[in-house]
Amino acid sequence: MQVDYIIVGFGLAGMAMAKVLEDYGHSFIVLEDSSQVSSRVAAGVFNPVILKRFTPVWNADEQLQNLFPFYQDLEKRLGNNYLTYFDTYKVFKNVEDQNNWFMACDNPLLEKYLNPKISKEPKKGVISYEGFGQVKGTGRVLIKKVLDDYIVYLKKKGLFLNISMNHEELKLDGAGVNYRDIDAKKIVFAEGFGLKKNPFFSYLPLTGTKGEMLYIEAPGLKLTSQLKSTLFLLPMKNNKYWVGATFNWTDKTVKATEKGRKELLEKLDTMIDVPYKVISQFGGIRPTVKDRRPLVGVHPEYKNAIVFNGMGTRGVMIAPTIANQLYQHLENKQPLPKEIDIQRFN
Ligand SMILES: Cc1cc2nc3c(=O)[nH]c(=O)nc-3n(C[C@H](O)[C@H](O)[C@H](O)COP(=O)(O)OP(=O)(O)OC[C@H]3O[C@@H](n4cnc5c(N)ncnc54)[C@H](O)[C@@H]3O)c2cc1C
């Protein structure tokens, strides 16, 4: 088989690369071995505001501008809905939180997203502290659904293989790439935390941060918006909620743990005061980077080997923009923004 690109990994990064290549009429094949699950367990939320620090997300406006057409295109292509919209309410624990909110509302980068009026209206089942702040323009991408639909679509075209990339079998030379019976011009590694096992790019400072979440049923809660305190609480259908997430920098397994569950339940009990039942628990490794910026670009020695990684805690927002920048770099020689280019680690 002869293609323009091999894509290794089909999480948010690999999917974004596949979409952009398809948009521009390039041939490609995807290899995916289900060894990482970050995109599949992610809540899929997009939110332009970092509510822990009351600061804007890096390049939030540009990323949101690209996010909507990207997922809307996929909705058309795959014939399903993947975007949902809701507000997010930040729980103010104390007066200091309120003051920080008012300061954030004056930030020109944030004012369009934040409602300066503090809401004191109680929310059924939610423990009241010092009111809530409304963040507008947030929502969620149904990641698992879009990945699954895209996989079915690609399989029908013979462009998706459920196999592992064994890097030792990969042959790279100036002319192209060979992997078993596949010849390609270039290979894009979008392996998430799996990058650690990739001998070409394992030198990059991908740290990886494990996250765990719970799926609960709480009939006493009547939330229609996302609630954000020490955890987020995200309403689904039929009284079900996602609760997350933990941040663990030492455990690099994708397994759900008793420690993670305990931490989530302890924090949840400071947020709600109605009975609930835990239905399931998930874990995954976020591909986080020391300097909190994506890891994108061409290998310093093997010019046909490319990395698309470091989506960190915000793959939903970041991946569409980065995929396009990477494509323009590879095909049209546009320079990559320095802050995402892996050359910063050469
Ligand atoms: C609990 C949790 C909650 C999150 N919530 C959100 C959220 O609400 N919003 C948000 O934007 N982000 C969220 N994130 C972060 C988000 O999941 C990541 O930014 C994003 O999924 C990373 O995508 P990726 O494609 O780079 O990596 P991954 O999703 O890890 O995908 C990499 C893929 O490569 C495959 N792979 C790896 N090695 C090989 C190999 N050798 N051969 C073949 N295939 C291989 C893996 O199986 C995997 O499918 C969350 C993460 C976690 C863990």
Coordinates of C-alpha atoms and ligand atoms in Angstrom, one line a residue:
M1 CA 0.0 0.0 0.0
Q2 CA 1.3 3.5 -0.9
V3 CA 0.0 6.6 1.0
D4 CA 1.1 10.1 1.6
Y5 CA 0.9 9.8 5.4
I6 CA 0.9 7.1 8.2
I7 CA -0.8 8.4 11.3
V8 CA 0.1 6.5 14.5
G9 CA -2.7 6.9 17.2
F10 CA -6.3 8.0 16.9
G11 CA -7.1 10.1 19.9
L12 CA -7.9 13.8 19.4
A13 CA -4.5 14.5 17.9
G14 CA -4.6 11.7 15.4
M15 CA -8.2 12.4 14.5
A16 CA -7.5 16.1 13.9
M17 CA -4.5 15.1 11.6
A18 CA -6.7 12.7 9.7
K19 CA -9.4 15.3 9.2
V20 CA -7.0 17.9 7.9
L21 CA -5.3 15.5 5.5
E22 CA -8.7 14.4 4.2
D23 CA -9.8 18.1 3.9
Y24 CA -6.8 18.7 1.6
G25 CA -7.1 15.5 -0.4
H26 CA -4.1 13.5 0.9
S27 CA -4.1 9.8 1.3
F28 CA -3.3 8.3 4.7
I29 CA -3.6 5.2 6.9
V30 CA -4.2 5.2 10.6
L31 CA -2.6 2.6 13.0
E32 CA -4.2 2.4 16.5
D33 CA -3.7 -0.1 19.3
S34 CA -5.9 1.2 22.1
S35 CA -2.9 1.3 24.5
Q36 CA -3.8 4.9 25.6
V37 CA -7.3 6.1 26.4
S38 CA -7.0 9.8 27.3
S39 CA -9.3 11.0 24.6
R40 CA -11.8 8.3 25.3
V41 CA -12.2 9.0 29.0
A42 CA -12.1 12.8 28.7
A43 CA -15.2 14.7 29.5
G44 CA -14.6 16.7 26.3
V45 CA -15.3 20.1 27.8
F46 CA -14.1 23.3 26.2
N47 CA -13.8 26.3 28.4
P48 CA -11.8 29.4 27.5
V49 CA -11.2 30.3 31.2
I50 CA -8.9 28.6 33.7
L51 CA -11.2 28.8 36.7
K52 CA -8.5 27.8 39.2
R53 CA -6.5 30.9 38.5
F54 CA -9.1 33.1 36.8
T55 CA -6.9 33.5 33.8
P56 CA -7.6 33.0 30.0
V57 CA -6.6 29.7 28.4
W58 CA -3.6 30.1 26.1
N59 CA -4.8 31.4 22.7
A60 CA -8.4 30.7 23.7
D61 CA -10.1 33.0 21.2
E62 CA -8.2 31.5 18.2
Q63 CA -8.8 28.0 19.4
L64 CA -12.5 28.5 19.9
Q65 CA -12.8 30.1 16.4
N66 CA -11.3 26.9 14.9
L67 CA -13.0 24.5 17.2
F68 CA -16.6 25.1 16.0
P69 CA -16.1 24.7 12.2
F70 CA -13.8 21.7 12.8
Y71 CA -16.4 19.7 14.8
Q72 CA -19.3 21.0 12.7
D73 CA -17.5 19.7 9.6
L74 CA -17.2 16.3 11.2
E75 CA -20.9 16.4 12.1
K76 CA -21.7 16.8 8.4
R77 CA -19.1 14.3 7.3
L78 CA -20.2 11.6 9.7
G79 CA -23.9 12.4 10.0
N80 CA -24.1 12.8 13.8
N81 CA -24.1 15.5 16.5
Y82 CA -20.9 16.0 18.6
L83 CA -21.2 19.5 20.0
T84 CA -23.3 20.4 23.1
Y85 CA -23.4 23.8 24.7
F86 CA -24.0 24.9 28.3
D87 CA -22.8 27.5 30.8
T88 CA -20.4 26.7 33.6
Y89 CA -20.9 28.0 37.1
K90 CA -17.8 28.6 39.3
V91 CA -18.5 27.9 43.0
F92 CA -17.2 30.8 45.2
K93 CA -15.9 29.3 48.4
N94 CA -15.1 32.7 50.0
V95 CA -15.0 36.4 49.5
E96 CA -11.5 36.2 48.0
D97 CA -12.9 34.1 45.2
Q98 CA -15.5 36.8 44.5
N99 CA -12.8 39.5 44.4
N100 CA -10.7 37.5 42.0
W101 CA -13.8 37.0 39.8
F102 CA -14.4 40.8 39.7
M103 CA -10.8 41.4 38.7
A104 CA -11.0 38.7 36.0
C105 CA -14.2 40.3 34.7
D106 CA -12.1 43.5 34.0
N107 CA -9.6 41.5 32.0
P108 CA -10.2 42.4 28.3
L109 CA -9.4 38.8 27.3
L110 CA -12.1 37.4 29.7
E111 CA -14.9 40.0 29.9
K112 CA -16.9 38.4 27.0
Y113 CA -16.9 35.1 28.8
L114 CA -17.6 36.1 32.4
N115 CA -20.8 37.5 33.9
P116 CA -19.9 40.1 36.5
K117 CA -23.1 39.6 38.4
I118 CA -22.7 37.0 41.1
S119 CA -25.6 34.5 41.3
K120 CA -26.9 33.8 44.8
E121 CA -29.7 31.6 43.6
P122 CA -29.4 28.2 45.4
K123 CA -29.0 25.1 43.3
K124 CA -30.9 22.0 44.4
G125 CA -28.5 19.6 46.2
V126 CA -25.5 21.8 45.8
I127 CA -23.8 23.1 49.0
S128 CA -24.0 26.9 49.1
Y129 CA -20.9 29.0 49.9
E130 CA -20.6 32.5 48.5
G131 CA -22.6 32.2 45.3
F132 CA -21.7 31.3 41.7
G133 CA -20.0 33.0 38.8
Q134 CA -21.3 32.3 35.3
V135 CA -18.9 31.4 32.4
K136 CA -20.5 31.7 29.0
G137 CA -19.4 30.0 25.8
T138 CA -18.5 26.6 27.3
G139 CA -19.7 23.3 26.1
R140 CA -18.6 19.8 25.3
V141 CA -17.5 17.6 22.4
L142 CA -18.8 14.0 22.5
I143 CA -15.3 12.7 21.9
K144 CA -15.9 9.0 22.2
K145 CA -18.8 9.2 19.8
V146 CA -16.9 11.2 17.2
L147 CA -13.9 8.9 17.4
D148 CA -16.0 5.8 17.1
D149 CA -18.0 7.2 14.1
Y150 CA -14.8 8.4 12.4
I151 CA -13.2 4.9 12.9
V152 CA -16.2 3.2 11.2
Y153 CA -16.1 5.7 8.3
L154 CA -12.3 5.2 7.8
K155 CA -12.6 1.4 8.1
K156 CA -15.1 1.4 5.3
K157 CA -12.5 3.1 3.2
G158 CA -9.8 0.7 4.3
L159 CA -7.9 3.5 6.0
F160 CA -7.8 2.3 9.6
L161 CA -5.9 -0.6 11.1
N162 CA -6.2 -1.9 14.7
I163 CA -2.5 -2.6 15.0
S164 CA 0.4 -1.4 17.1
M165 CA 3.3 0.5 15.7
N166 CA 6.4 -1.4 16.5
H167 CA 9.0 1.3 16.1
E168 CA 11.8 -1.1 15.6
E169 CA 10.3 -2.3 12.3
L170 CA 9.9 1.2 10.9
K171 CA 12.3 2.2 8.1
L172 CA 13.0 5.8 7.5
D173 CA 15.2 7.3 4.9
G174 CA 15.4 10.6 3.0
A175 CA 12.9 9.4 0.3
G176 CA 10.2 8.1 2.6
V177 CA 8.8 5.7 5.2
N178 CA 8.2 2.0 5.2
Y179 CA 6.3 0.0 7.8
R180 CA 5.7 -3.6 6.8
D181 CA 3.6 -3.4 3.6
I182 CA 2.9 0.3 3.9
D183 CA 5.0 2.9 2.0
A184 CA 4.4 6.5 2.8
K185 CA 6.0 9.9 2.3
K186 CA 5.7 10.9 6.0
I187 CA 4.7 9.5 9.3
V188 CA 2.9 11.5 12.1
F189 CA 3.1 10.1 15.6
A190 CA 0.1 11.1 17.6
E191 CA 0.5 8.6 20.4
G192 CA -0.4 10.6 23.4
F193 CA 1.5 9.3 26.5
G194 CA 2.5 6.3 24.3
L195 CA 5.2 8.6 23.0
K196 CA 7.4 7.5 25.9
K197 CA 7.9 4.2 24.0
N198 CA 8.8 5.9 20.7
P199 CA 12.6 5.9 20.3
F200 CA 12.5 8.8 17.8
F201 CA 10.7 11.3 20.1
S202 CA 11.1 9.9 23.7
Y203 CA 13.7 12.6 24.3
L204 CA 10.9 15.2 24.5
P205 CA 9.8 16.3 27.9
L206 CA 6.4 14.7 28.0
T207 CA 5.5 14.3 31.6
G208 CA 2.0 12.8 31.6
T209 CA -0.6 13.5 34.2
K210 CA -3.0 10.8 35.2
G211 CA -6.6 11.8 35.6
E212 CA -9.5 9.8 37.1
M213 CA -13.2 10.5 36.9
L214 CA -16.4 9.0 38.3
Y215 CA -19.8 8.6 36.6
I216 CA -22.5 8.9 39.2
E217 CA -26.3 8.9 39.5
A218 CA -27.8 11.7 41.7
P219 CA -31.5 12.1 41.3
G220 CA -31.6 14.9 44.0
L221 CA -29.4 17.2 41.8
K222 CA -31.1 19.2 39.1
L223 CA -28.1 20.7 37.3
T224 CA -28.4 21.8 33.7
S225 CA -25.0 23.6 33.6
Q226 CA -21.5 22.4 34.5
L227 CA -20.5 23.2 38.1
K228 CA -16.8 23.9 38.9
S229 CA -15.3 23.8 42.3
T230 CA -12.5 21.6 43.5
L231 CA -14.0 19.2 40.9
F232 CA -16.2 19.6 38.0
L233 CA -19.7 18.2 37.9
L234 CA -21.1 17.7 34.5
P235 CA -24.8 16.8 33.9
M236 CA -25.7 14.1 31.5
K237 CA -29.1 12.5 30.7
N238 CA -31.3 10.7 33.3
N239 CA -29.7 12.2 36.5
K240 CA -26.3 11.0 35.6
Y241 CA -23.2 13.2 36.1
W242 CA -19.5 13.1 35.3
V243 CA -17.3 14.0 38.3
G244 CA -13.7 14.8 37.8
A245 CA -10.9 14.9 37.8
T246 CA -7.8 14.0 39.7
F247 CA -4.2 15.0 38.8
N248 CA -1.6 12.5 39.6
W249 CA 2.0 13.0 38.4
T250 CA 3.5 9.7 39.6
D251 CA 1.1 6.9 38.6
K252 CA 1.5 6.3 34.8
T253 CA -1.1 3.4 34.5
V254 CA -4.5 3.9 32.9
K255 CA -6.2 1.8 35.6
A256 CA -8.8 3.4 37.9
T257 CA -7.6 3.3 41.5
E258 CA -9.0 3.2 45.0
K259 CA -6.9 6.2 45.9
G260 CA -8.4 8.2 43.0
R261 CA -11.9 7.2 44.0
K262 CA -11.4 8.2 47.6
E263 CA -10.1 11.6 46.5
L264 CA -13.0 12.2 44.2
L265 CA -15.6 11.2 46.7
E266 CA -14.1 13.3 49.5
K267 CA -14.1 16.4 47.2
L268 CA -17.6 15.6 45.9
D269 CA -18.9 15.5 49.5
T270 CA -17.8 19.1 49.9
M271 CA -19.9 20.1 46.8
I272 CA -23.2 18.3 47.1
D273 CA -25.4 17.1 50.0
V274 CA -27.8 14.7 48.3
P275 CA -27.4 10.9 48.0
Y276 CA -25.7 9.5 44.9
K277 CA -24.5 6.2 43.5
V278 CA -21.2 5.6 41.8
I279 CA -21.8 3.8 38.5
S280 CA -18.3 3.6 37.1
Q281 CA -14.8 5.0 37.3
F282 CA -12.2 5.8 34.5
G283 CA -8.6 6.7 34.3
G284 CA -6.3 8.0 31.5
I285 CA -2.9 9.8 31.1
R286 CA -3.1 13.3 29.8
P287 CA -0.1 14.0 27.5
T288 CA 1.2 17.0 29.5
V289 CA 4.4 18.8 28.9
K290 CA 6.8 20.7 31.3
D291 CA 6.2 24.1 29.6
R292 CA 2.5 23.4 29.1
R293 CA 2.7 23.8 25.3
P294 CA 2.1 21.2 22.6
L295 CA 5.0 19.2 21.1
V296 CA 4.7 19.5 17.4
G297 CA 7.1 19.3 14.5
V298 CA 9.7 17.4 12.4
H299 CA 12.4 15.2 13.9
P300 CA 15.8 17.0 13.9
E301 CA 17.4 14.1 12.0
Y302 CA 14.6 12.1 10.3
K303 CA 12.8 14.6 8.2
N304 CA 9.9 12.3 7.4
A305 CA 9.1 11.7 11.1
I306 CA 6.7 14.1 12.7
V307 CA 5.3 14.4 16.1
F308 CA 1.8 15.8 17.1
N309 CA 1.5 15.6 20.9
G310 CA 1.4 17.5 24.2
M311 CA -2.4 18.3 24.0
G312 CA -2.2 18.4 27.8
T313 CA -5.5 19.0 29.6
R314 CA -7.2 20.7 26.7
G315 CA -7.0 18.5 23.6
V316 CA -10.6 19.4 22.5
M317 CA -9.7 23.1 22.1
I318 CA -6.1 22.8 21.0
A319 CA -6.1 19.9 18.5
P320 CA -8.0 21.5 15.6
T321 CA -5.8 24.6 15.5
I322 CA -2.5 22.6 15.9
A323 CA -3.5 20.2 13.2
N324 CA -4.0 23.0 10.7
Q325 CA -0.7 24.7 11.7
L326 CA 1.2 21.4 11.4
Y327 CA -0.4 20.7 8.0
Q328 CA 0.6 24.2 6.7
H329 CA 4.1 23.6 8.0
L330 CA 4.5 20.2 6.3
E331 CA 2.9 20.9 3.0
N332 CA 3.2 24.7 2.5
K333 CA 6.5 25.4 4.5
Q334 CA 4.7 27.8 6.8
P335 CA 6.8 28.2 10.0
L336 CA 5.4 26.6 13.2
P337 CA 4.8 29.0 16.1
K338 CA 8.0 28.8 18.1
E339 CA 6.2 28.0 21.4
I340 CA 4.8 24.7 20.0
D341 CA 7.7 23.7 17.8
I342 CA 9.8 20.8 19.2
Q343 CA 12.9 22.7 18.0
R344 CA 12.7 24.5 21.3
F345 CA 14.1 21.3 22.9
N346 CA 17.0 20.8 20.4
Ligands
LIG1 C1 -9.8 12.2 33.1 C2 -9.5 13.1 32.0 C3 -10.4 14.1 31.7 C4 -10.1 15.0 30.6 N1 -11.0 16.0 30.3 C5 -10.8 16.8 29.3 C6 -11.8 17.7 28.9 O1 -12.8 17.8 29.5 N2 -11.5 18.6 27.8 C7 -10.3 18.5 27.1 O2 -10.1 19.2 26.2 N3 -9.4 17.6 27.5 C8 -9.6 16.7 28.5 N4 -8.6 15.8 28.9 C9 -7.3 15.8 28.1 C10 -7.5 15.1 26.8 O3 -8.0 13.9 27.0 C11 -6.2 15.1 26.0 O4 -5.7 16.4 25.8 C12 -6.3 14.4 24.7 O5 -7.2 13.4 24.7 C13 -5.0 13.9 24.2 O6 -5.2 13.4 22.9 P1 -4.0 12.6 22.1 O7 -4.6 12.2 20.8 O8 -2.8 13.4 22.1 O9 -3.7 11.4 23.1 P2 -4.5 10.0 23.3 O10 -6.0 10.3 23.5 O11 -3.8 9.3 24.4 O12 -4.4 9.2 22.0 C14 -3.2 8.6 21.6 C15 -3.6 7.3 20.8 O13 -2.4 6.7 20.3 C16 -2.6 5.3 20.4 N5 -1.2 4.8 20.4 C17 -0.2 5.0 21.3 N6 0.9 4.3 20.9 C18 0.6 3.6 19.8 C19 1.3 2.7 19.0 N7 2.6 2.4 19.3 N8 0.7 2.1 18.0 C20 -0.6 2.4 17.7 N9 -1.3 3.3 18.5 C21 -0.8 3.9 19.5 C22 -3.3 5.1 21.7 O14 -4.0 3.9 21.8 C23 -4.3 6.3 21.7 O15 -5.5 6.0 21.1 C24 -8.9 14.9 29.9 C25 -8.0 13.8 30.1 C26 -8.3 12.9 31.2 C27 -7.4 11.8 31.4

